[in-house]
Short mmCIF file of C-alpha atoms in Angstrom, two decimals:
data_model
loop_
_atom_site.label_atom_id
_atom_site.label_comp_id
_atom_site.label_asym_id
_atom_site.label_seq_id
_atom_site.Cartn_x
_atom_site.Cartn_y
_atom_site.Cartn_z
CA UNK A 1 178.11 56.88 73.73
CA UNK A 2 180.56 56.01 71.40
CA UNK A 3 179.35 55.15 67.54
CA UNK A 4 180.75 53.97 64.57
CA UNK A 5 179.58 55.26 61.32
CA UNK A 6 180.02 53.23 58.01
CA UNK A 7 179.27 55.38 55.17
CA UNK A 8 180.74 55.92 51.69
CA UNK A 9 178.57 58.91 50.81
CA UNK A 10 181.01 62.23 52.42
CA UNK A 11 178.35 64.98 52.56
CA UNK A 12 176.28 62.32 54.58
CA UNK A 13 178.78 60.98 56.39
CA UNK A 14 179.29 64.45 57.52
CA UNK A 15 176.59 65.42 58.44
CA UNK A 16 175.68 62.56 60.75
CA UNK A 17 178.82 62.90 62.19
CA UNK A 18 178.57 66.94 63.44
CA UNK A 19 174.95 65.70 64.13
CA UNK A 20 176.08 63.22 66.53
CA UNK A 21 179.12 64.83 67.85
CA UNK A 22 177.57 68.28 68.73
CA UNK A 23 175.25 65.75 70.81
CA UNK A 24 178.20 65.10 72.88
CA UNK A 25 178.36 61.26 71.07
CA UNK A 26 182.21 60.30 69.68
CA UNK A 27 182.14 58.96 66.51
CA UNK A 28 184.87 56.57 64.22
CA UNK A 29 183.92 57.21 60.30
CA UNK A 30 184.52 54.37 58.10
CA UNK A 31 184.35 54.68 54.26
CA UNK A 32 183.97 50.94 53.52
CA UNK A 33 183.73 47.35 54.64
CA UNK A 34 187.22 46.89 55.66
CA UNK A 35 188.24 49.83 57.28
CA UNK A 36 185.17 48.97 59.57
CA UNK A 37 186.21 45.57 60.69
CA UNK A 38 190.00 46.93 61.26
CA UNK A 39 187.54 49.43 63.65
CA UNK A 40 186.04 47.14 65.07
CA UNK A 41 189.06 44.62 65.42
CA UNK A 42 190.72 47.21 68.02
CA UNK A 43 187.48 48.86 69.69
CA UNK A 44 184.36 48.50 71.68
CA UNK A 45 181.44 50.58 70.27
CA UNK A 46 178.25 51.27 71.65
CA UNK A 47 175.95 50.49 68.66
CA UNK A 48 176.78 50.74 64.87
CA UNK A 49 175.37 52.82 61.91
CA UNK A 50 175.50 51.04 58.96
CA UNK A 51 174.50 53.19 55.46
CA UNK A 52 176.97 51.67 52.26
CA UNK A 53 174.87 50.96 49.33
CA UNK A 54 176.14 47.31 50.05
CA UNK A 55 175.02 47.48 53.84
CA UNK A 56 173.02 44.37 53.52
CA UNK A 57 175.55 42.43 52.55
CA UNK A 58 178.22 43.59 55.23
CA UNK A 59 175.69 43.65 58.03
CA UNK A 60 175.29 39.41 57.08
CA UNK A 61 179.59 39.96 57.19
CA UNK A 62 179.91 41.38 60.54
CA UNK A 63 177.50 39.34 61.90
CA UNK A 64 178.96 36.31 60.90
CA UNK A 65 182.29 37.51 61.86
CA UNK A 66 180.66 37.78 65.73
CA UNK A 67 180.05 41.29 65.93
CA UNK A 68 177.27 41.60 69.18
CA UNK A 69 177.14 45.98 68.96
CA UNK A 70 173.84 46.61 68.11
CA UNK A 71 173.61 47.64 64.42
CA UNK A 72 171.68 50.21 62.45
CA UNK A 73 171.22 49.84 58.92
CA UNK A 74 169.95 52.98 56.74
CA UNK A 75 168.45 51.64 53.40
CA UNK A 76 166.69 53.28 50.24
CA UNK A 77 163.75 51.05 49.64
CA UNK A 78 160.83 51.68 52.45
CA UNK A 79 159.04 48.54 51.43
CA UNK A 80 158.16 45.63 54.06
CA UNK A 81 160.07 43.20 52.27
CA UNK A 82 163.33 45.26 52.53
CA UNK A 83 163.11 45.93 56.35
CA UNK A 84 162.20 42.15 57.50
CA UNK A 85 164.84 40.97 55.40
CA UNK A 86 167.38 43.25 57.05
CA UNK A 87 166.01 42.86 60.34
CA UNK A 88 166.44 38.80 59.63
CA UNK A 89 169.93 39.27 58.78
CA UNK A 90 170.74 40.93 62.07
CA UNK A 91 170.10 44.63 61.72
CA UNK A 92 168.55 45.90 65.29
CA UNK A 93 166.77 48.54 63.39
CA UNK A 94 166.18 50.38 60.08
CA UNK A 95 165.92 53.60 58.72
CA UNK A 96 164.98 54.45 55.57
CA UNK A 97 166.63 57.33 53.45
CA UNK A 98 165.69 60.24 53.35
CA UNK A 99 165.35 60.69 56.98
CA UNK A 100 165.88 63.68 59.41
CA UNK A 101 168.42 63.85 61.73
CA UNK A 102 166.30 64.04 64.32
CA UNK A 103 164.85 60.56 63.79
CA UNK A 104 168.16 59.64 63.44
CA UNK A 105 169.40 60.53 66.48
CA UNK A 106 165.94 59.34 68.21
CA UNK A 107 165.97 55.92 66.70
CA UNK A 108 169.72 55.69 68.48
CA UNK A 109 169.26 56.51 71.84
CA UNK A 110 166.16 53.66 71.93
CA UNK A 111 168.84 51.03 70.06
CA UNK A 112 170.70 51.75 72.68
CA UNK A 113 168.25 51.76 75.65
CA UNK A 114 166.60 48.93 74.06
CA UNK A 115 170.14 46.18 73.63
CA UNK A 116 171.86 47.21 76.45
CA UNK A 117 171.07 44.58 78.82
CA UNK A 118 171.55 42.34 76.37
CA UNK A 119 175.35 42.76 74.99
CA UNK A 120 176.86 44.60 77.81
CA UNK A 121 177.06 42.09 80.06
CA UNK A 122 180.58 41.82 81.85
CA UNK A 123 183.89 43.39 81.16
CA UNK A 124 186.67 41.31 81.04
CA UNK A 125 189.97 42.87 80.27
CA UNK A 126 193.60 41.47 80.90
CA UNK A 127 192.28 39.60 84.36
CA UNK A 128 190.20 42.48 85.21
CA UNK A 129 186.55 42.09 85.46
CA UNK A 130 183.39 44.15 86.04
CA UNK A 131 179.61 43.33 86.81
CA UNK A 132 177.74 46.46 86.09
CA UNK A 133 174.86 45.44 87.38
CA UNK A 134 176.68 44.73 90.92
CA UNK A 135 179.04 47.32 90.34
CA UNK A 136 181.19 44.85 91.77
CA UNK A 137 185.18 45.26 90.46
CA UNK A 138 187.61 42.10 90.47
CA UNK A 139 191.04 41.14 89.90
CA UNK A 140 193.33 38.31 90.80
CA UNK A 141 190.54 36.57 93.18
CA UNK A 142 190.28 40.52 95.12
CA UNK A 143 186.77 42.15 94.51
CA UNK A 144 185.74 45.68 95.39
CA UNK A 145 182.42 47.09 94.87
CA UNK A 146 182.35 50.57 93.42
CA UNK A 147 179.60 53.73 93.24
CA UNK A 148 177.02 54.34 90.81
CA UNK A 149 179.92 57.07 89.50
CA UNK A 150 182.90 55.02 89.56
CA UNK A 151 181.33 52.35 88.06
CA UNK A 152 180.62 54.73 84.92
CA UNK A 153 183.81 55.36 84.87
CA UNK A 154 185.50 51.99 84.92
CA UNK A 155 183.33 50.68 82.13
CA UNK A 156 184.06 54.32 80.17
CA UNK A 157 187.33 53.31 80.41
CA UNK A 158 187.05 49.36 79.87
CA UNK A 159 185.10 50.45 76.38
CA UNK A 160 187.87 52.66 75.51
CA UNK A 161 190.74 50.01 76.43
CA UNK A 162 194.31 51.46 76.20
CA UNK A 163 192.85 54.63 74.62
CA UNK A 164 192.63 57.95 76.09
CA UNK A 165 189.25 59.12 77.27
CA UNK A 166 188.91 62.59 77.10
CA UNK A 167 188.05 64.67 80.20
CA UNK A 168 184.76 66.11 78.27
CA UNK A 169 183.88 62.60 77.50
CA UNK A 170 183.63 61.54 80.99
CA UNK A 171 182.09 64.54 81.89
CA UNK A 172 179.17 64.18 79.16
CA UNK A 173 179.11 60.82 80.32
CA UNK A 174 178.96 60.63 83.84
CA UNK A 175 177.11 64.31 84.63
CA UNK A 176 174.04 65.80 83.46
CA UNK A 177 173.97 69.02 82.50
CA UNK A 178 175.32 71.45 84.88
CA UNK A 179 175.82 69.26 87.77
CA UNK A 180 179.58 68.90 87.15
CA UNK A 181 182.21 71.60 88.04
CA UNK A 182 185.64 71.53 86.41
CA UNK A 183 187.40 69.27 88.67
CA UNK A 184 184.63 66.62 88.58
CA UNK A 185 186.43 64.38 86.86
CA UNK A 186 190.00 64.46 88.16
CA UNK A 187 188.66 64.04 91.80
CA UNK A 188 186.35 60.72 90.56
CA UNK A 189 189.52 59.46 88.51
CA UNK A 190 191.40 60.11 92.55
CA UNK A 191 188.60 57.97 93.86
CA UNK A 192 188.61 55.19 91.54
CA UNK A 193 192.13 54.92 91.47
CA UNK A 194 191.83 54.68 95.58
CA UNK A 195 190.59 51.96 95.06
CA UNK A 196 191.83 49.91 92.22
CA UNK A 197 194.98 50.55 94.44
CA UNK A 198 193.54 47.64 96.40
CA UNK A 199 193.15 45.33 94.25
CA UNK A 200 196.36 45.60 92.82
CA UNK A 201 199.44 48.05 91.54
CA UNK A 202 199.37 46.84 88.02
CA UNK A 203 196.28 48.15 87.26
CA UNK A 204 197.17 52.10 86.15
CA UNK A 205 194.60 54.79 85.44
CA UNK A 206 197.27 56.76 83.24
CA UNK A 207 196.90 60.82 83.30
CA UNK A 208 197.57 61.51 79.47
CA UNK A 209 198.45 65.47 79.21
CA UNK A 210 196.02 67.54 77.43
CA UNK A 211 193.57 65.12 77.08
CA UNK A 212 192.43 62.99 79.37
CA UNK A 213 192.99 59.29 81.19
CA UNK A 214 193.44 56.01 79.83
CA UNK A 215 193.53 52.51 81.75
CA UNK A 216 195.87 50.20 81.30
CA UNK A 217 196.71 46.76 82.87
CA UNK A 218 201.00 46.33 83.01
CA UNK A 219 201.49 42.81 82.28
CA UNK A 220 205.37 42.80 82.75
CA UNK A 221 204.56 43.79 86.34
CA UNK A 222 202.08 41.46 86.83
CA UNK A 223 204.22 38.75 85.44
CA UNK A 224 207.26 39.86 87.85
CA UNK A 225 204.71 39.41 90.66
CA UNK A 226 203.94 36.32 89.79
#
């Protein structure tokens, strides 16, 4: 799961993100409104905590600006008023401060769960396409359908989108706990790049040293082959 965390206050900011991190979640912190939407410009996140003292007024921002990740929005006032209006305004769900980390963490998983089907949908990426729920792959009118595993992996790497994914990332992500063994994730990242291979050279699963793999689509290729 990858989150992004908008929050001016640092000792809270802080703590949500060890919370979340020692959960095996990545996190992006931004400290205001537009640091967030140069985030989420570049990047795909998985939901979105949103805790300024302003959040009201940039959740109606982002989600007039088209933002689909499913939002939630910590507020101070636990009155019914306050929660329908920022549930009106596009906030998927709300937490009141103060609240325990815990409930925090609780209330994200369900987001999660709970939107999934609904803003996932399919990837689309530089020609390349994938239907999750057919685990079916595509590119340049070739389709291949992929594993329950490999299909983790391509959308882990579709989120991520030019940007190294770490090899504990995919782990977390693809294995529970204790079912992997250290070479897990190389061999899968063999497997899927097997057969990406046939649908087409210009679709690279870079190795980058030290951290992990990163997927890339090389246009100046594809336009030579063209």
């Amino acid at each position: 799961m990858r989150i992004l965390l908008v929050e001016d206050e640092p000792l809270t900011a802080r703590m949500i993100n060890n919370g979340l991190t020692t959960n095996g979640i990545e996190v992006d912190w931004s400290e205001d409104r537009e640091q967030a939407i140069s985030f989420l410009s570049y990047d795909h996140y998985d939901a979105i905590i949103l805790a300024l003292k302003s959040g009201l007024t940039v959740l109606k921002i982002l989600r007039q600006q088209g933002v689909k990740a499913p939002i939630l929005l910590l507020i101070h006032r636990n009155t019914i008023q306050d929660r329908l209006t920022a549930l009106e305004n596009g906030a998927d769900d709300v937490l009141v401060r103060p609240f325990s980390f815990e409930e925090l963490l609780a209330r994200l998983n369900a987001l999660t769960r709970r939107v999934s089907g609904s803003w996932i949908g399919n990837y689309e990426y530089n020609g390349l396409s994938y239907v999750p729920k057919a685990r079916i792959l595509s590119f340049g009118g070739k389709c291949i359908r992929l594993s329950k595993k490999e299909g983790q992996l391509i959308e882990l790497l579709l989120k991520h989108r030019e940007r190294a994914v770490a090899r504990e990332t995919i782990l977390n992500h693809i294995w529970g706990p204790g079912e992997a063994v250290p070479n897990s994730a190389d061999a899968l990242v063999k497997q899927l790049r097997q057969k990406v291979a046939c649908l087409s050279r210009v679709i690279l699963i870079s190795t980058v040293r030290g951290v992990g793999y990163r997927l890339n689509i090389n246009n100046q290729e594809k336009a030579d082959q063209s």
